């Protein structure tokens, strides 16, 4: 039997409006590459990258979802097993930021209750076209109790830091239990009352 080359497997999901740069963020992290050619993700795609954290080899399986509404039913089925979800908006597109609330609602409806969330304001290299201030990104992240980074796949700003930060948060949460035990059988102490952060 082949020897396993990693200690833990973490499943990540990238969500957000179409065109915010989810695929570019993923490619920058997995392949350290960037392309200016925009090809919309059809349905869902994924990449695998193994990282070392605190002496453990962690295999990250990162799923890149399509932002368009017509793929919604396909992509929501991937929320369930995700341990970490990155919500991405484009700092030059106000609408993509406004829709973060909708994406957060989707997480509440479809993801595991203990999923780690992170908000990414992407394309922060395009300062001259900025439509969403960093303060507004920080405020919505604070309001929902989630981590926040401004990133640029093009200029390679905070991409690796964001993925490692999310992986560390999951590692903290999962240390002390068998990593191969299915997550849905483990009850975590929820310190956040979910009824308070629902929208409308």
Coordinates of N, CA, C and O in Angstrom, one line a residue:
X1 N 0.8 -1.2 0.0 CA 0.0 0.0 0.0 C 0.9 1.3 0.0 O 1.9 1.3 0.7
X2 N 0.5 2.2 -0.8 CA 1.3 3.5 -0.9 C 1.3 4.2 0.5 O 0.3 4.3 1.1
X3 N 2.5 4.7 0.8 CA 2.6 5.5 2.1 C 2.0 6.8 1.9 O 2.2 7.5 0.9
X4 N 1.2 7.3 2.9 CA 0.6 8.6 2.8 C 1.6 9.7 3.0 O 2.5 9.6 3.9
X5 N 1.6 10.7 2.2 CA 2.6 11.7 2.2 C 2.2 12.9 3.0 O 2.9 13.9 2.9
X6 N 1.1 12.8 3.7 CA 0.7 14.0 4.5 C 0.1 13.5 5.8 O -0.3 12.4 6.0
X7 N 0.0 14.4 6.8 CA -0.6 14.1 8.1 C -2.0 14.4 8.2 O -2.8 13.7 8.8
X8 N -2.4 15.6 7.6 CA -3.8 16.0 7.7 C -4.3 16.5 6.3 O -3.5 17.0 5.5
X9 N -5.6 16.4 6.1 CA -6.2 16.9 4.8 C -7.2 18.0 5.2 O -8.1 17.7 5.9
X10 N -7.0 19.2 4.7 CA -8.0 20.3 4.9 C -8.6 20.6 3.6 O -7.9 20.8 2.6
X11 N -9.9 20.8 3.6 CA -10.6 21.1 2.4 C -11.0 22.6 2.5 O -11.7 23.0 3.4
X12 N -10.6 23.4 1.5 CA -10.9 24.8 1.4 C -11.9 25.1 0.3 O -11.9 24.3 -0.7
X13 N -12.6 26.2 0.4 CA -13.5 26.6 -0.7 C -13.4 28.0 -0.9 O -13.3 28.8 0.0
X14 N -13.3 28.4 -2.2 CA -13.2 29.9 -2.6 C -14.6 30.2 -3.1 O -15.0 29.6 -4.1
X15 N -15.2 31.2 -2.5 CA -16.5 31.7 -3.1 C -16.5 33.2 -3.2 O -15.7 33.9 -2.7
X16 N -17.5 33.7 -4.0 CA -17.6 35.1 -4.3 C -18.1 35.3 -5.7 O -18.2 34.4 -6.5
X17 N -18.4 36.6 -6.0 CA -18.9 36.9 -7.3 C -18.0 36.5 -8.5 O -16.8 36.4 -8.2
X18 N -18.5 36.4 -9.6 CA -17.7 36.1 -10.8 C -16.8 37.3 -11.1 O -17.3 38.4 -11.1
X19 N -15.6 37.0 -11.5 CA -14.6 38.0 -11.9 C -13.9 38.7 -10.7 O -13.1 39.6 -11.0
X20 N -14.1 38.2 -9.5 CA -13.3 38.9 -8.4 C -11.9 38.4 -8.3 O -11.1 39.0 -7.5
X21 N -11.6 37.3 -9.0 CA -10.2 36.8 -8.9 C -9.9 35.6 -8.1 O -8.8 35.3 -7.7
X22 N -11.0 34.8 -7.9 CA -10.8 33.6 -7.1 C -9.8 32.6 -7.7 O -9.0 32.1 -7.1
X23 N -10.0 32.4 -9.0 CA -9.1 31.5 -9.7 C -7.7 32.0 -9.7 O -6.7 31.2 -9.5
X24 N -7.5 33.3 -9.9 CA -6.1 33.9 -9.9 C -5.5 33.8 -8.5 O -4.3 33.5 -8.4
X25 N -6.3 33.9 -7.4 CA -5.8 33.8 -6.0 C -5.3 32.3 -5.9 O -4.2 32.1 -5.3
X26 N -6.1 31.4 -6.3 CA -5.8 29.9 -6.2 C -4.5 29.6 -7.0 O -3.6 28.9 -6.5
X27 N -4.4 30.1 -8.2 CA -3.2 29.8 -9.1 C -2.0 30.4 -8.5 O -0.9 29.8 -8.6
X28 N -2.1 31.6 -7.9 CA -1.0 32.3 -7.3 C -0.5 31.4 -6.2 O 0.8 31.3 -6.0
X29 N -1.4 30.9 -5.4 CA -1.0 30.1 -4.2 C -0.5 28.7 -4.6 O 0.6 28.3 -4.1
X30 N -1.2 28.1 -5.5 CA -0.8 26.7 -5.8 C 0.4 26.6 -6.8 O 1.3 25.7 -6.6
X31 N 0.5 27.5 -7.8 CA 1.5 27.4 -8.8 C 2.4 28.6 -8.9 O 3.3 28.7 -9.7
X32 N 2.2 29.6 -8.0 CA 2.9 30.9 -8.0 C 2.9 31.4 -9.4 O 3.9 31.8 -10.0
X33 N 1.7 31.4 -10.0 CA 1.5 31.9 -11.4 C 0.4 32.9 -11.5 O -0.5 32.9 -10.6
X34 N 0.4 33.8 -12.4 CA -0.6 34.8 -12.7 C -0.9 34.9 -14.1 O 0.1 35.1 -14.9
X35 N -2.1 34.9 -14.5 CA -2.5 35.2 -15.9 C -3.5 36.3 -16.0 O -4.4 36.4 -15.2
X36 N -3.4 37.1 -17.1 CA -4.3 38.2 -17.3 C -5.5 37.7 -18.1 O -6.5 38.5 -18.3
X37 N -5.4 36.5 -18.6 CA -6.6 36.0 -19.4 C -7.7 35.6 -18.5 O -7.5 34.7 -17.7
X38 N -8.8 36.2 -18.7 CA -10.0 35.8 -17.8 C -10.8 34.7 -18.4 O -11.4 35.0 -19.5
X39 N -10.8 33.6 -17.8 CA -11.7 32.5 -18.2 C -12.6 32.1 -17.0 O -12.1 31.7 -16.0
X40 N -13.9 32.3 -17.2 CA -14.8 32.0 -16.1 C -14.7 30.5 -15.7 O -14.8 29.7 -16.6
X41 N -14.7 30.3 -14.4 CA -14.7 28.9 -13.9 C -16.1 28.3 -14.2 O -17.1 28.9 -14.0
X42 N -16.1 27.1 -14.8 CA -17.4 26.4 -15.1 C -17.7 25.5 -14.0 O -17.0 24.5 -13.9
X43 N -18.7 25.7 -13.2 CA -19.0 24.8 -12.1 C -18.0 24.9 -11.0 O -18.0 25.8 -10.2
X44 N -17.1 23.9 -11.0 CA -16.1 23.8 -9.9 C -14.8 23.2 -10.4 O -14.8 22.4 -11.3
X45 N -13.7 23.7 -9.8 CA -12.4 23.2 -10.1 C -11.6 23.1 -8.8 O -12.0 23.7 -7.8
X46 N -10.5 22.3 -8.8 CA -9.7 22.3 -7.6 C -8.2 22.1 -7.8 O -7.8 21.6 -8.8
X47 N -7.5 22.5 -6.8 CA -6.0 22.4 -6.8 C -5.6 21.8 -5.5 O -6.3 21.9 -4.5
X48 N -4.4 21.1 -5.5 CA -3.9 20.5 -4.2 C -2.5 21.1 -4.0 O -1.7 21.2 -4.9
X49 N -2.3 21.5 -2.7 CA -0.9 21.9 -2.4 C -0.7 21.4 -0.9 O -1.5 21.6 -0.1
X50 N 0.5 20.8 -0.8 CA 0.9 20.4 0.6 C 1.8 21.4 1.2 O 2.7 21.9 0.6
X51 N 1.4 21.8 2.4 CA 2.2 22.8 3.2 C 2.7 22.2 4.5 O 2.1 21.2 5.0
X52 N 3.7 22.8 5.1 CA 4.2 22.3 6.4 C 3.8 23.4 7.4 O 4.2 24.5 7.3
X53 N 3.1 23.0 8.5 CA 2.7 23.9 9.5 C 3.0 23.2 10.9 O 2.5 22.1 11.1
X54 N 3.8 23.8 11.7 CA 4.0 23.3 13.1 C 4.5 21.8 13.0 O 4.0 21.0 13.8
X55 N 5.3 21.5 12.1 CA 5.9 20.2 12.0 C 4.9 19.1 11.4 O 5.3 18.0 11.3
X56 N 3.8 19.6 10.9 CA 2.9 18.6 10.3 C 2.7 18.9 8.8 O 2.7 20.1 8.4
X57 N 2.7 17.9 8.0 CA 2.4 18.1 6.5 C 0.9 18.1 6.3 O 0.2 17.2 6.7
X58 N 0.4 19.2 5.8 CA -1.0 19.4 5.6 C -1.3 19.5 4.1 O -0.8 20.4 3.4
X59 N -2.2 18.6 3.7 CA -2.6 18.6 2.3 C -3.8 19.5 2.2 O -4.8 19.3 2.8
X60 N -3.7 20.6 1.4 CA -4.8 21.5 1.2 C -5.5 21.2 -0.1 O -4.8 21.2 -1.2
X61 N -6.7 20.8 0.0 CA -7.5 20.6 -1.3 C -8.4 21.8 -1.4 O -9.3 22.1 -0.6
X62 N -8.1 22.7 -2.4 CA -8.7 24.0 -2.5 C -9.7 24.0 -3.7 O -9.2 23.8 -4.9
X63 N -10.9 24.1 -3.4 CA -12.0 24.1 -4.4 C -12.3 25.6 -4.9 O -12.5 26.4 -4.0
X64 N -12.3 25.8 -6.2 CA -12.6 27.1 -6.8 C -14.0 27.0 -7.4 O -14.2 26.2 -8.3
X65 N -14.9 27.8 -6.9 CA -16.3 27.7 -7.4 C -16.6 28.8 -8.4 O -16.0 29.9 -8.4
X66 N -17.6 28.5 -9.2 CA -18.1 29.5 -10.2 C -18.9 30.5 -9.5 O -19.7 30.2 -8.6
X67 N -18.8 31.8 -9.8 CA -19.5 32.8 -9.1 C -20.9 33.1 -9.7 O -21.8 33.6 -9.0
X68 N -21.1 32.6 -10.9 CA -22.4 32.9 -11.6 C -23.6 32.1 -10.9 O -23.4 31.0 -10.5
X69 N -24.7 32.8 -10.9 CA -25.9 32.3 -10.3 C -26.3 30.9 -10.9 O -26.8 30.0 -10.1
X70 N -26.1 30.7 -12.2 CA -26.6 29.5 -12.8 C -25.8 28.2 -12.3 O -26.3 27.1 -12.5
X71 N -24.7 28.4 -11.7 CA -23.9 27.3 -11.1 C -24.2 27.1 -9.6 O -23.6 26.2 -9.0
X72 N -25.1 27.9 -9.1 CA -25.3 27.9 -7.7 C -25.6 26.5 -7.1 O -25.1 26.2 -6.0
X73 N -26.5 25.8 -7.7 CA -26.9 24.5 -7.1 C -25.7 23.5 -7.1 O -25.6 22.7 -6.3
X74 N -24.8 23.6 -8.1 CA -23.7 22.7 -8.1 C -22.7 23.1 -7.0 O -22.3 22.2 -6.2
X75 N -22.5 24.4 -6.9 CA -21.4 24.8 -5.9 C -21.8 24.6 -4.5 O -21.0 24.4 -3.6
X76 N -23.1 24.8 -4.2 CA -23.5 24.8 -2.7 C -23.3 23.4 -2.1 O -23.1 23.3 -1.0
X77 N -23.4 22.4 -3.0 CA -23.2 21.0 -2.4 C -21.7 20.8 -1.9 O -21.4 19.9 -1.2
X78 N -20.8 21.7 -2.4 CA -19.4 21.6 -1.9 C -19.2 22.3 -0.6 O -18.1 22.1 0.0
X79 N -20.1 23.0 -0.1 CA -20.0 23.8 1.2 C -19.8 22.8 2.3 O -19.1 23.0 3.3
X80 N -20.6 21.7 2.3 CA -20.8 20.8 3.4 C -19.5 20.3 4.0 O -19.3 20.4 5.2
X81 N -18.6 19.8 3.2 CA -17.4 19.2 3.7 C -16.2 20.2 3.9 O -15.1 19.8 4.4
X82 N -16.5 21.5 3.6 CA -15.4 22.5 3.7 C -15.0 22.8 5.1 O -15.9 22.9 6.0
X83 N -13.7 22.8 5.4 CA -13.2 23.2 6.7 C -12.9 24.7 6.8 O -12.9 25.3 7.9
X84 N -12.5 25.2 5.7 CA -12.2 26.7 5.6 C -12.8 27.3 4.3 O -12.8 26.6 3.3
X85 N -13.5 28.4 4.5 CA -14.1 29.1 3.3 C -13.5 30.5 3.2 O -13.5 31.3 4.1
X86 N -13.0 30.8 2.0 CA -12.5 32.1 1.7 C -13.6 32.9 0.8 O -13.9 32.4 -0.2
X87 N -14.1 34.0 1.3 CA -15.0 34.8 0.6 C -14.2 35.9 -0.1 O -13.5 36.7 0.6
X88 N -14.3 36.0 -1.4 CA -13.5 37.0 -2.1 C -14.4 38.0 -2.7 O -15.4 37.7 -3.4
X89 N -13.9 39.3 -2.6 CA -14.6 40.4 -3.3 C -13.5 41.2 -4.0 O -12.3 41.0 -3.7
X90 N -13.9 42.0 -4.9 CA -12.9 42.8 -5.7 C -13.0 44.3 -5.2 O -14.1 44.9 -5.2
X91 N -11.9 44.8 -4.7 CA -11.9 46.1 -4.1 C -12.3 47.2 -5.1 O -12.6 48.4 -4.7
X92 N -12.3 46.9 -6.4 CA -12.6 47.9 -7.4 C -14.1 47.7 -7.9 O -14.5 48.5 -8.7
X93 N -14.8 46.8 -7.3 CA -16.2 46.5 -7.7 C -17.1 46.5 -6.5 O -17.2 45.5 -5.7
X94 N -17.8 47.6 -6.3 CA -18.7 47.8 -5.1 C -19.7 46.7 -5.0 O -19.9 46.2 -3.9
X95 N -20.2 46.3 -6.1 CA -21.3 45.2 -6.1 C -20.8 43.9 -5.5 O -21.5 43.3 -4.7
X96 N -19.6 43.6 -5.8 CA -19.0 42.3 -5.3 C -18.8 42.4 -3.8 O -18.9 41.3 -3.1
X97 N -18.6 43.6 -3.2 CA -18.5 43.7 -1.8 C -19.9 43.7 -1.1 O -20.1 43.0 -0.1
X98 N -20.9 44.3 -1.8 CA -22.2 44.3 -1.2 C -22.8 42.9 -1.2 O -23.5 42.5 -0.3
X99 N -22.4 42.0 -2.1 CA -22.9 40.7 -2.2 C -22.2 39.7 -1.2 O -22.7 38.6 -1.0
X100 N -21.2 40.2 -0.4 CA -20.6 39.4 0.6 C -21.6 38.9 1.6 O -21.6 37.8 2.1
X101 N -22.6 39.8 1.9 CA -23.7 39.4 2.9 C -24.5 38.2 2.4 O -24.8 37.3 3.1
X102 N -24.7 38.2 1.1 CA -25.4 37.1 0.4 C -24.6 35.8 0.5 O -25.1 34.7 0.9
X103 N -23.3 35.9 0.3 CA -22.4 34.7 0.4 C -22.3 34.2 1.8 O -22.2 33.0 2.0
X104 N -22.3 35.1 2.8 CA -22.3 34.7 4.2 C -23.5 33.9 4.5 O -23.5 33.0 5.3
X105 N -24.6 34.4 4.0 CA -25.9 33.7 4.2 C -25.9 32.3 3.6 O -26.3 31.3 4.2
X106 N -25.3 32.2 2.4 CA -25.1 30.8 1.8 C -24.3 29.9 2.7 O -24.6 28.7 2.8
X107 N -23.2 30.4 3.3 CA -22.4 29.6 4.2 C -23.3 29.2 5.4 O -23.2 28.0 5.8
X108 N -24.0 30.1 6.0 CA -24.9 29.7 7.1 C -25.8 28.6 6.7 O -26.1 27.7 7.5
X109 N -26.3 28.7 5.5 CA -27.3 27.7 5.1 C -26.7 26.3 4.7 O -27.3 25.3 4.9
X110 N -25.5 26.3 4.1 CA -25.0 25.1 3.5 C -23.8 24.5 4.1 O -23.5 23.3 3.9
X111 N -23.0 25.3 4.9 CA -21.7 24.8 5.4 C -21.9 24.2 6.8 O -22.9 24.4 7.5
X112 N -20.8 23.5 7.2 CA -20.8 23.0 8.6 C -20.8 24.2 9.5 O -20.2 25.2 9.2
X113 N -21.3 24.0 10.7 CA -21.4 25.1 11.7 C -20.1 25.6 12.1 O -19.9 26.8 12.4
X114 N -19.1 24.7 12.2 CA -17.8 25.1 12.7 C -16.8 25.5 11.6 O -15.6 25.6 11.9
X115 N -17.2 25.8 10.4 CA -16.3 26.1 9.3 C -15.6 27.4 9.7 O -16.2 28.4 10.2
X116 N -14.3 27.5 9.3 CA -13.5 28.7 9.5 C -13.7 29.6 8.3 O -13.6 29.1 7.2
X117 N -14.0 30.9 8.5 CA -14.2 31.8 7.4 C -13.2 32.9 7.3 O -12.6 33.3 8.4
X118 N -12.9 33.3 6.1 CA -12.0 34.4 5.9 C -12.5 35.3 4.8 O -13.0 34.8 3.8
X119 N -12.3 36.6 4.9 CA -12.7 37.6 3.9 C -11.5 38.1 3.2 O -10.6 38.5 3.9
X120 N -11.5 38.0 1.9 CA -10.4 38.6 1.1 C -10.8 39.7 0.2 O -11.7 39.5 -0.6
X121 N -10.2 40.9 0.3 CA -10.5 42.0 -0.6 C -9.4 41.9 -1.6 O -8.3 42.4 -1.4
X122 N -9.7 41.4 -2.8 CA -8.7 41.1 -3.8 C -8.5 42.3 -4.7 O -9.3 43.2 -4.8
X123 N -7.4 42.3 -5.5 CA -6.9 43.3 -6.4 C -6.5 44.6 -5.7 O -6.7 45.7 -6.2
X124 N -5.9 44.5 -4.6 CA -5.5 45.7 -3.8 C -4.3 46.4 -4.5 O -3.9 47.5 -4.0
X125 N -3.8 45.8 -5.5 CA -2.7 46.5 -6.3 C -3.3 47.6 -7.2 O -2.6 48.6 -7.6
X126 N -4.7 47.6 -7.4 CA -5.3 48.5 -8.3 C -5.9 49.7 -7.4 O -7.1 50.0 -7.5
X127 N -5.0 50.3 -6.7 CA -5.4 51.4 -5.8 C -6.1 52.5 -6.5 O -7.1 53.1 -5.9
X128 N -5.7 52.8 -7.7 CA -6.3 54.0 -8.4 C -7.8 53.7 -8.8 O -8.6 54.6 -9.1
X129 N -8.2 52.4 -8.8 CA -9.6 52.1 -9.2 C -10.4 51.6 -7.9 O -11.5 51.1 -8.1
X130 N -9.8 51.8 -6.8 CA -10.4 51.3 -5.5 C -11.8 51.9 -5.3 O -12.0 53.1 -5.4
X131 N -12.8 51.0 -5.1 CA -14.2 51.5 -4.8 C -14.6 51.1 -3.4 O -15.6 51.6 -2.8
X132 N -13.8 50.2 -2.7 CA -14.2 49.7 -1.4 C -13.0 50.0 -0.5 O -11.9 49.4 -0.7
X133 N -13.1 50.8 0.6 CA -12.0 51.1 1.4 C -11.6 49.8 2.3 O -12.5 49.0 2.5
X134 N -10.4 49.8 2.7 CA -9.9 48.7 3.6 C -10.8 48.7 4.9 O -11.1 47.6 5.4
X135 N -11.1 49.9 5.4 CA -11.9 50.0 6.6 C -13.2 49.3 6.5 O -13.7 48.7 7.5
X136 N -13.9 49.4 5.4 CA -15.2 48.8 5.2 C -15.0 47.2 5.2 O -15.9 46.5 5.7
X137 N -13.9 46.8 4.6 CA -13.7 45.3 4.6 C -13.4 44.8 6.0 O -14.0 43.8 6.4
X138 N -12.6 45.6 6.8 CA -12.3 45.2 8.1 C -13.6 45.3 9.0 O -13.8 44.4 9.9
X139 N -14.5 46.2 8.7 CA -15.7 46.4 9.5 C -16.6 45.2 9.4 O -17.2 44.7 10.3
X140 N -16.8 44.8 8.1 CA -17.8 43.6 7.9 C -17.2 42.3 8.4 O -17.9 41.5 8.9
X141 N -15.8 42.2 8.3 CA -15.2 41.0 8.9 C -15.3 41.0 10.4 O -15.7 39.9 11.0
X142 N -15.2 42.2 11.0 CA -15.3 42.3 12.5 C -16.7 41.9 12.9 O -17.0 41.2 13.9
X143 N -17.7 42.5 12.2 CA -19.1 42.3 12.5 C -19.5 40.8 12.4 O -20.3 40.3 13.2
X144 N -18.9 40.0 11.5 CA -19.2 38.6 11.4 C -18.2 37.7 12.1 O -18.2 36.5 12.0
X145 N -17.2 38.3 12.8 CA -16.2 37.6 13.5 C -15.3 36.7 12.7 O -15.0 35.6 13.0
X146 N -14.9 37.2 11.5 CA -14.0 36.4 10.6 C -12.7 37.2 10.3 O -12.7 38.4 10.5
X147 N -11.8 36.4 9.9 CA -10.5 37.0 9.5 C -10.6 37.8 8.2 O -11.4 37.5 7.4
X148 N -9.6 38.8 8.0 CA -9.7 39.6 6.8 C -8.3 39.9 6.3 O -7.4 40.2 7.1
X149 N -8.1 39.8 5.0 CA -6.9 40.3 4.4 C -7.2 41.0 3.1 O -8.2 40.6 2.4
X150 N -6.4 42.0 2.7 CA -6.5 42.5 1.4 C -5.4 41.8 0.6 O -4.3 41.7 1.1
X151 N -5.7 41.3 -0.6 CA -4.8 40.5 -1.4 C -4.6 41.0 -2.8 O -5.5 41.8 -3.3
X152 N -3.6 40.6 -3.4 CA -3.4 40.8 -4.9 C -2.8 39.6 -5.4 O -1.6 39.3 -5.1
X153 N -3.5 38.9 -6.3 CA -2.9 37.7 -7.0 C -1.9 38.2 -7.9 O -0.8 37.6 -8.1
X154 N -2.1 39.3 -8.6 CA -1.2 39.9 -9.6 C 0.2 40.2 -9.0 O 1.2 39.8 -9.4
X155 N 0.1 41.0 -7.9 CA 1.3 41.5 -7.2 C 1.8 40.6 -6.1 O 2.8 40.8 -5.4
X156 N 1.1 39.4 -5.9 CA 1.4 38.4 -4.9 C 1.5 39.1 -3.5 O 2.5 38.9 -2.8
X157 N 0.4 39.7 -3.1 CA 0.3 40.4 -1.8 C -0.6 39.6 -0.9 O -1.8 39.3 -1.3
X158 N -0.1 39.1 0.2 CA -0.9 38.4 1.3 C -1.5 37.1 0.8 O -2.3 36.5 1.6
X159 N -1.2 36.6 -0.3 CA -1.9 35.3 -0.8 C -1.5 34.2 0.1 O -2.3 33.5 0.7
X160 N -0.2 33.9 0.2 CA 0.3 32.8 1.0 C -0.1 33.0 2.4 O -0.5 32.1 3.1
X161 N 0.1 34.2 2.9 CA -0.2 34.5 4.3 C -1.7 34.2 4.6 O -2.0 33.6 5.7
X162 N -2.6 34.5 3.7 CA -4.0 34.2 3.9 C -4.3 32.7 4.1 O -5.0 32.2 5.0
X163 N -3.7 31.9 3.1 CA -3.9 30.5 3.1 C -3.3 29.8 4.4 O -4.0 29.0 5.0
X164 N -2.1 30.3 4.7 CA -1.5 29.7 5.9 C -2.3 30.1 7.2 O -2.4 29.3 8.1
X165 N -2.8 31.3 7.2 CA -3.5 31.8 8.4 C -4.8 31.0 8.6 O -5.1 30.6 9.7
X166 N -5.5 30.7 7.5 CA -6.7 29.9 7.6 C -6.4 28.4 8.0 O -7.1 27.8 8.8
X167 N -5.3 27.9 7.4 CA -4.9 26.5 7.8 C -4.5 26.4 9.3 O -4.9 25.5 9.9
X168 N -3.9 27.5 9.8 CA -3.5 27.5 11.2 C -4.7 27.5 12.1 O -4.8 26.9 13.1
X169 N -5.7 28.3 11.7 CA -7.0 28.4 12.5 C -7.7 27.0 12.5 O -8.2 26.7 13.6
X170 N -7.6 26.3 11.4 CA -8.3 25.0 11.4 C -7.4 24.0 12.2 O -8.0 23.2 13.0
X171 N -6.1 24.1 12.2 CA -5.2 23.3 12.9 C -5.5 23.5 14.4 O -5.6 22.5 15.2
X172 N -5.6 24.7 14.8 CA -5.9 25.1 16.2 C -7.2 24.4 16.7 O -7.3 23.8 17.8
X173 N -8.2 24.5 15.9 CA -9.5 24.0 16.2 C -9.5 22.4 16.2 O -10.2 21.8 17.1
X174 N -8.7 21.8 15.4 CA -8.8 20.4 15.3 C -7.7 19.7 16.1 O -7.7 18.4 16.2
X175 N -6.8 20.4 16.7 CA -5.8 19.7 17.5 C -6.5 19.2 18.8 O -7.3 19.8 19.3
X176 N -6.1 18.0 19.1 CA -6.7 17.4 20.3 C -7.8 16.4 19.9 O -8.4 15.8 20.8
X177 N -8.0 16.2 18.6 CA -8.9 15.1 18.2 C -8.4 14.4 17.0 O -7.5 15.0 16.3
X178 N -8.9 13.3 16.7 CA -8.4 12.5 15.6 C -8.8 13.2 14.3 O -10.0 13.4 14.0
X179 N -7.8 13.6 13.5 CA -8.1 14.3 12.3 C -8.9 13.6 11.3 O -9.4 14.1 10.4
X180 N -8.9 12.2 11.4 CA -9.6 11.4 10.4 C -11.1 11.1 10.8 O -11.8 10.5 10.1
X181 N -11.4 11.6 12.0 CA -12.8 11.4 12.5 C -13.6 12.4 11.7 O -13.3 13.6 11.5
X182 N -14.8 12.0 11.1 CA -15.6 12.9 10.3 C -16.0 14.1 11.1 O -16.4 13.9 12.3
X183 N -15.9 15.3 10.6 CA -16.2 16.5 11.3 C -17.6 16.6 11.8 O -17.9 17.2 12.8
X184 N -18.5 16.0 11.0 CA -19.9 16.2 11.4 C -20.3 15.3 12.6 O -21.4 15.4 13.1
X185 N -19.4 14.5 13.1 CA -19.7 13.7 14.3 C -19.1 14.3 15.6 O -19.3 13.8 16.7
X186 N -18.4 15.4 15.4 CA -17.8 16.0 16.5 C -18.6 17.3 16.9 O -18.8 18.1 16.0
X187 N -18.9 17.4 18.1 CA -19.6 18.7 18.5 C -18.7 19.6 19.1 O -18.0 19.3 20.1
X188 N -18.6 20.8 18.5 CA -17.7 21.8 19.1 C -18.5 22.8 20.0 O -19.7 23.0 19.8
X189 N -17.8 23.4 20.9 CA -18.4 24.4 21.7 C -18.6 25.6 20.9 O -17.6 26.3 20.6
X190 N -19.8 26.0 20.6 CA -20.0 27.2 19.8 C -20.1 28.4 20.8 O -21.1 28.5 21.6
X191 N -19.2 29.3 20.7 CA -19.3 30.5 21.5 C -20.0 31.6 20.8 O -20.3 32.7 21.4
X192 N -20.4 31.4 19.6 CA -21.1 32.5 18.9 C -22.5 32.1 18.7 O -22.8 31.0 18.3
X193 N -23.4 33.0 19.1 CA -24.9 32.7 18.9 C -25.2 33.0 17.5 O -25.2 34.2 17.1
X194 N -25.5 32.0 16.7 CA -25.7 32.2 15.2 C -26.9 33.1 14.9 O -27.0 33.7 13.9
X195 N -27.9 33.1 15.8 CA -29.1 33.8 15.5 C -28.8 35.3 15.4 O -29.6 36.1 14.8
X196 N -27.7 35.8 16.1 CA -27.5 37.2 16.1 C -26.9 37.7 14.8 O -27.0 38.9 14.5
X197 N -26.2 36.9 14.0 CA -25.5 37.4 12.8 C -26.2 37.1 11.5 O -25.7 37.1 10.5
X198 N -27.5 36.8 11.6 CA -28.3 36.6 10.4 C -28.7 37.9 9.9 O -28.8 38.9 10.6
X199 N -28.8 38.0 8.6 CA -29.2 39.2 7.9 C -30.7 39.2 7.7 O -31.2 38.2 7.4
X200 N -31.3 40.4 7.9 CA -32.7 40.6 7.7 C -33.6 39.4 8.1 O -34.0 38.6 7.3

